[in-house]
Amino acid sequence: MLSIKDRIYLFKTRLRNKIYEGFLFRKRASFSKREIKILKTLFKDGFCIIPNYWSKEKCEKHKKTLMDLAKSYNENMEFPSGAYLRMKSDKNKMLNDGGVRRIYHIDKEFPILNSFRNDQNINKIINAYYGFSMYSSFLTFQFNECS
C-alpha cells in the first residue's frame, strides 16, 4: 500500500506527464517518429536508451577506459582537469548506495564525452521532455562495484 505522500507524488508525476505529453504532441510536426518514440519512452520509464547512438565498439572502448579509471583509486580523488571521484566506503556495500563510484565532470577528463552535453538532437528531446529549455551543467560516470 502506498503512503499518502507517495500517492500524491505519483499523481503529480502522472499529471505532469499528461500535460507535457499533450503539449508536445500538439507540436508533433516538429518531431521525427524516432524522437516521438524516445519521448514516449521517457514519459513512461523516466529514461531511454537510444540504439546506435554510438557504435558498440566505441561504447566498449570508452566503457573500459572509464571503468579502469574508476577502479584505479580506493579513495576520493581530485583530478587536475577538474573532474573528481567520489565513492562510498566498502563497509556500506550492502546499503542502497554502497559500492558506488561516481566521477563528476567526467567530460573534463575525457573531452570526447562533451558530445553528449552539446548534442542538439539530445537537447531537443530533453527540452521537450521538461517542457522548457534545459542544459547539462556536468556529466557523471557511475560504476557500481556490487553489480
mmCIF file of C-alpha atoms in Angstrom:
data_model
loop_
_atom_site.group_PDB
_atom_site.id
_atom_site.type_symbol
_atom_site.label_atom_id
_atom_site.label_comp_id
_atom_site.label_asym_id
_atom_site.label_seq_id
_atom_site.Cartn_x
_atom_site.Cartn_y
_atom_site.Cartn_z
ATOM 1 C CA MET A 1 0.000 0.000 0.000
ATOM 2 C CA LEU A 2 1.385 3.389 -0.978
ATOM 3 C CA SER A 3 1.603 6.126 1.600
ATOM 4 C CA ILE A 4 -0.329 9.367 1.087
ATOM 5 C CA LYS A 5 2.937 11.132 0.250
ATOM 6 C CA ASP A 6 3.792 8.504 -2.394
ATOM 7 C CA ARG A 7 0.281 8.668 -3.871
ATOM 8 C CA ILE A 8 0.490 12.452 -4.162
ATOM 9 C CA TYR A 9 3.909 12.208 -5.814
ATOM 10 C CA LEU A 10 2.635 9.586 -8.254
ATOM 11 C CA PHE A 11 -0.436 11.700 -9.057
ATOM 12 C CA LYS A 12 1.699 14.820 -9.647
ATOM 13 C CA THR A 13 4.077 12.868 -11.884
ATOM 14 C CA ARG A 14 1.260 11.406 -13.971
ATOM 15 C CA LEU A 15 -0.465 14.789 -14.247
ATOM 16 C CA ARG A 16 2.794 16.474 -15.277
ATOM 17 C CA ASN A 17 3.448 13.802 -17.883
ATOM 18 C CA LYS A 18 -0.066 14.105 -19.350
ATOM 19 C CA ILE A 19 0.216 17.897 -19.557
ATOM 20 C CA TYR A 20 3.641 17.778 -21.193
ATOM 21 C CA GLU A 21 2.690 14.922 -23.498
ATOM 22 C CA GLY A 22 -0.420 16.802 -24.602
ATOM 23 C CA PHE A 23 1.636 19.930 -25.249
ATOM 24 C CA LEU A 24 4.345 18.042 -27.085
ATOM 25 C CA PHE A 25 2.086 16.071 -29.316
ATOM 26 C CA ARG A 26 0.237 19.195 -30.467
ATOM 27 C CA LYS A 27 3.644 20.116 -31.891
ATOM 28 C CA ARG A 28 4.146 16.686 -33.440
ATOM 29 C CA ALA A 29 5.189 18.052 -36.814
ATOM 30 C CA SER A 30 8.472 19.272 -35.334
ATOM 31 C CA PHE A 31 9.459 15.793 -34.076
ATOM 32 C CA SER A 32 10.563 12.799 -36.100
ATOM 33 C CA LYS A 33 8.986 9.387 -35.465
ATOM 34 C CA ARG A 34 12.199 8.350 -33.681
ATOM 35 C CA GLU A 35 12.073 11.424 -31.392
ATOM 36 C CA ILE A 36 8.414 10.782 -30.569
ATOM 37 C CA LYS A 37 9.257 7.176 -29.685
ATOM 38 C CA ILE A 38 12.104 8.372 -27.429
ATOM 39 C CA LEU A 39 9.823 10.917 -25.730
ATOM 40 C CA LYS A 40 7.090 8.344 -25.141
ATOM 41 C CA THR A 41 9.665 6.034 -23.555
ATOM 42 C CA LEU A 42 10.965 8.860 -21.367
ATOM 43 C CA PHE A 43 7.462 9.681 -20.162
ATOM 44 C CA LYS A 44 6.742 6.022 -19.492
ATOM 45 C CA ASP A 45 10.037 4.889 -17.922
ATOM 46 C CA GLY A 46 11.937 8.060 -16.992
ATOM 47 C CA PHE A 47 14.950 7.019 -19.113
ATOM 48 C CA CYS A 48 15.639 5.892 -22.648
ATOM 49 C CA ILE A 49 18.408 4.030 -24.424
ATOM 50 C CA ILE A 50 18.997 5.406 -27.902
ATOM 51 C CA PRO A 51 20.028 2.491 -30.125
ATOM 52 C CA ASN A 52 23.122 3.050 -32.255
ATOM 53 C CA TYR A 53 23.855 6.471 -30.769
ATOM 54 C CA TRP A 54 27.479 5.298 -30.685
ATOM 55 C CA SER A 55 28.814 2.109 -32.248
ATOM 56 C CA LYS A 56 29.162 -0.894 -29.957
ATOM 57 C CA GLU A 57 32.951 -0.782 -30.412
ATOM 58 C CA LYS A 58 33.155 2.878 -29.414
ATOM 59 C CA CYS A 59 30.947 2.262 -26.367
ATOM 60 C CA GLU A 60 33.009 -0.722 -25.228
ATOM 61 C CA LYS A 61 36.267 1.206 -25.653
ATOM 62 C CA HIS A 62 35.095 4.167 -23.569
ATOM 63 C CA LYS A 63 33.344 1.955 -21.011
ATOM 64 C CA LYS A 64 36.592 0.075 -20.385
ATOM 65 C CA THR A 65 38.581 3.311 -20.079
ATOM 66 C CA LEU A 66 36.066 4.823 -17.639
ATOM 67 C CA MET A 67 35.737 1.667 -15.535
ATOM 68 C CA ASP A 68 39.516 1.266 -15.346
ATOM 69 C CA LEU A 69 39.803 4.854 -14.131
ATOM 70 C CA ALA A 70 37.014 4.405 -11.563
ATOM 71 C CA LYS A 71 38.584 1.161 -10.262
ATOM 72 C CA SER A 72 42.138 2.507 -10.087
ATOM 73 C CA TYR A 73 41.552 4.574 -6.928
ATOM 74 C CA ASN A 74 40.493 3.404 -3.492
ATOM 75 C CA GLU A 75 39.639 6.818 -2.108
ATOM 76 C CA ASN A 76 38.060 10.054 -3.210
ATOM 77 C CA MET A 77 40.198 11.740 -5.839
ATOM 78 C CA GLU A 78 40.534 15.194 -7.393
ATOM 79 C CA PHE A 79 41.846 15.218 -10.972
ATOM 80 C CA PRO A 80 43.877 18.140 -12.381
ATOM 81 C CA SER A 81 41.223 18.561 -15.098
ATOM 82 C CA GLY A 82 38.562 19.489 -12.520
ATOM 83 C CA ALA A 83 36.853 16.088 -12.563
ATOM 84 C CA TYR A 84 36.569 14.293 -9.224
ATOM 85 C CA LEU A 85 35.878 10.773 -7.999
ATOM 86 C CA ARG A 86 33.574 10.136 -5.058
ATOM 87 C CA MET A 87 32.926 6.728 -3.606
ATOM 88 C CA LYS A 88 31.069 5.075 -0.782
ATOM 89 C CA SER A 89 33.155 3.070 1.649
ATOM 90 C CA ASP A 90 33.335 -0.709 1.280
ATOM 91 C CA LYS A 91 31.648 -1.258 4.630
ATOM 92 C CA ASN A 92 28.481 0.282 3.163
ATOM 93 C CA LYS A 93 28.301 -2.018 0.106
ATOM 94 C CA MET A 94 25.074 -3.585 1.258
ATOM 95 C CA LEU A 95 23.328 -0.230 1.693
ATOM 96 C CA ASN A 96 21.491 1.499 -1.168
ATOM 97 C CA ASP A 97 24.465 3.471 -2.424
ATOM 98 C CA GLY A 98 27.270 1.261 -1.125
ATOM 99 C CA GLY A 99 29.990 0.295 -3.565
ATOM 100 C CA VAL A 100 29.093 3.099 -5.959
ATOM 101 C CA ARG A 101 31.848 5.175 -7.513
ATOM 102 C CA ARG A 102 30.980 8.358 -9.365
ATOM 103 C CA ILE A 103 33.254 10.559 -11.416
ATOM 104 C CA TYR A 104 31.740 14.018 -11.680
ATOM 105 C CA HIS A 105 32.607 16.309 -14.606
ATOM 106 C CA ILE A 106 33.955 13.266 -16.453
ATOM 107 C CA ASP A 107 33.849 15.261 -19.681
ATOM 108 C CA LYS A 108 36.665 17.439 -18.314
ATOM 109 C CA GLU A 109 38.843 14.342 -18.042
ATOM 110 C CA PHE A 110 37.621 12.908 -21.374
ATOM 111 C CA PRO A 111 36.570 15.769 -23.699
ATOM 112 C CA ILE A 112 35.126 13.334 -26.255
ATOM 113 C CA LEU A 113 32.189 12.929 -23.855
ATOM 114 C CA ASN A 114 31.273 16.586 -24.409
ATOM 115 C CA SER A 115 29.341 15.389 -27.428
ATOM 116 C CA PHE A 116 26.600 14.174 -25.052
ATOM 117 C CA ARG A 117 26.219 17.537 -23.391
ATOM 118 C CA ASN A 118 26.202 19.505 -26.627
ATOM 119 C CA ASP A 119 24.228 17.220 -28.956
ATOM 120 C CA GLN A 120 21.411 19.313 -30.447
ATOM 121 C CA ASN A 121 19.196 16.259 -31.009
ATOM 122 C CA ILE A 122 19.516 15.201 -27.383
ATOM 123 C CA ASN A 123 18.910 18.777 -26.211
ATOM 124 C CA LYS A 124 15.742 18.964 -28.340
ATOM 125 C CA ILE A 125 14.418 15.813 -26.670
ATOM 126 C CA ILE A 126 15.412 16.980 -23.173
ATOM 127 C CA ASN A 127 13.764 20.367 -23.688
ATOM 128 C CA ALA A 128 10.605 18.674 -24.950
ATOM 129 C CA TYR A 129 10.572 16.263 -22.019
ATOM 130 C CA TYR A 130 10.848 19.033 -19.420
ATOM 131 C CA GLY A 131 8.681 21.493 -21.315
ATOM 132 C CA PHE A 132 11.302 24.250 -21.209
ATOM 133 C CA SER A 133 14.945 24.794 -22.154
ATOM 134 C CA MET A 134 17.418 22.799 -20.116
ATOM 135 C CA TYR A 135 21.141 22.254 -20.297
ATOM 136 C CA SER A 136 23.525 19.846 -18.670
ATOM 137 C CA SER A 137 25.831 21.517 -16.166
ATOM 138 C CA PHE A 138 28.048 18.422 -15.871
ATOM 139 C CA LEU A 139 28.352 14.783 -16.853
ATOM 140 C CA THR A 140 28.743 11.956 -14.336
ATOM 141 C CA PHE A 141 30.029 8.412 -14.803
ATOM 142 C CA GLN A 142 28.702 5.925 -12.252
ATOM 143 C CA PHE A 143 30.117 2.469 -11.572
ATOM 144 C CA ASN A 144 28.559 0.079 -9.068
ATOM 145 C CA GLU A 145 31.002 -2.476 -7.657
ATOM 146 C CA CYS A 146 28.125 -4.587 -6.354
ATOM 147 C CA SER A 147 26.525 -5.270 -9.712
#
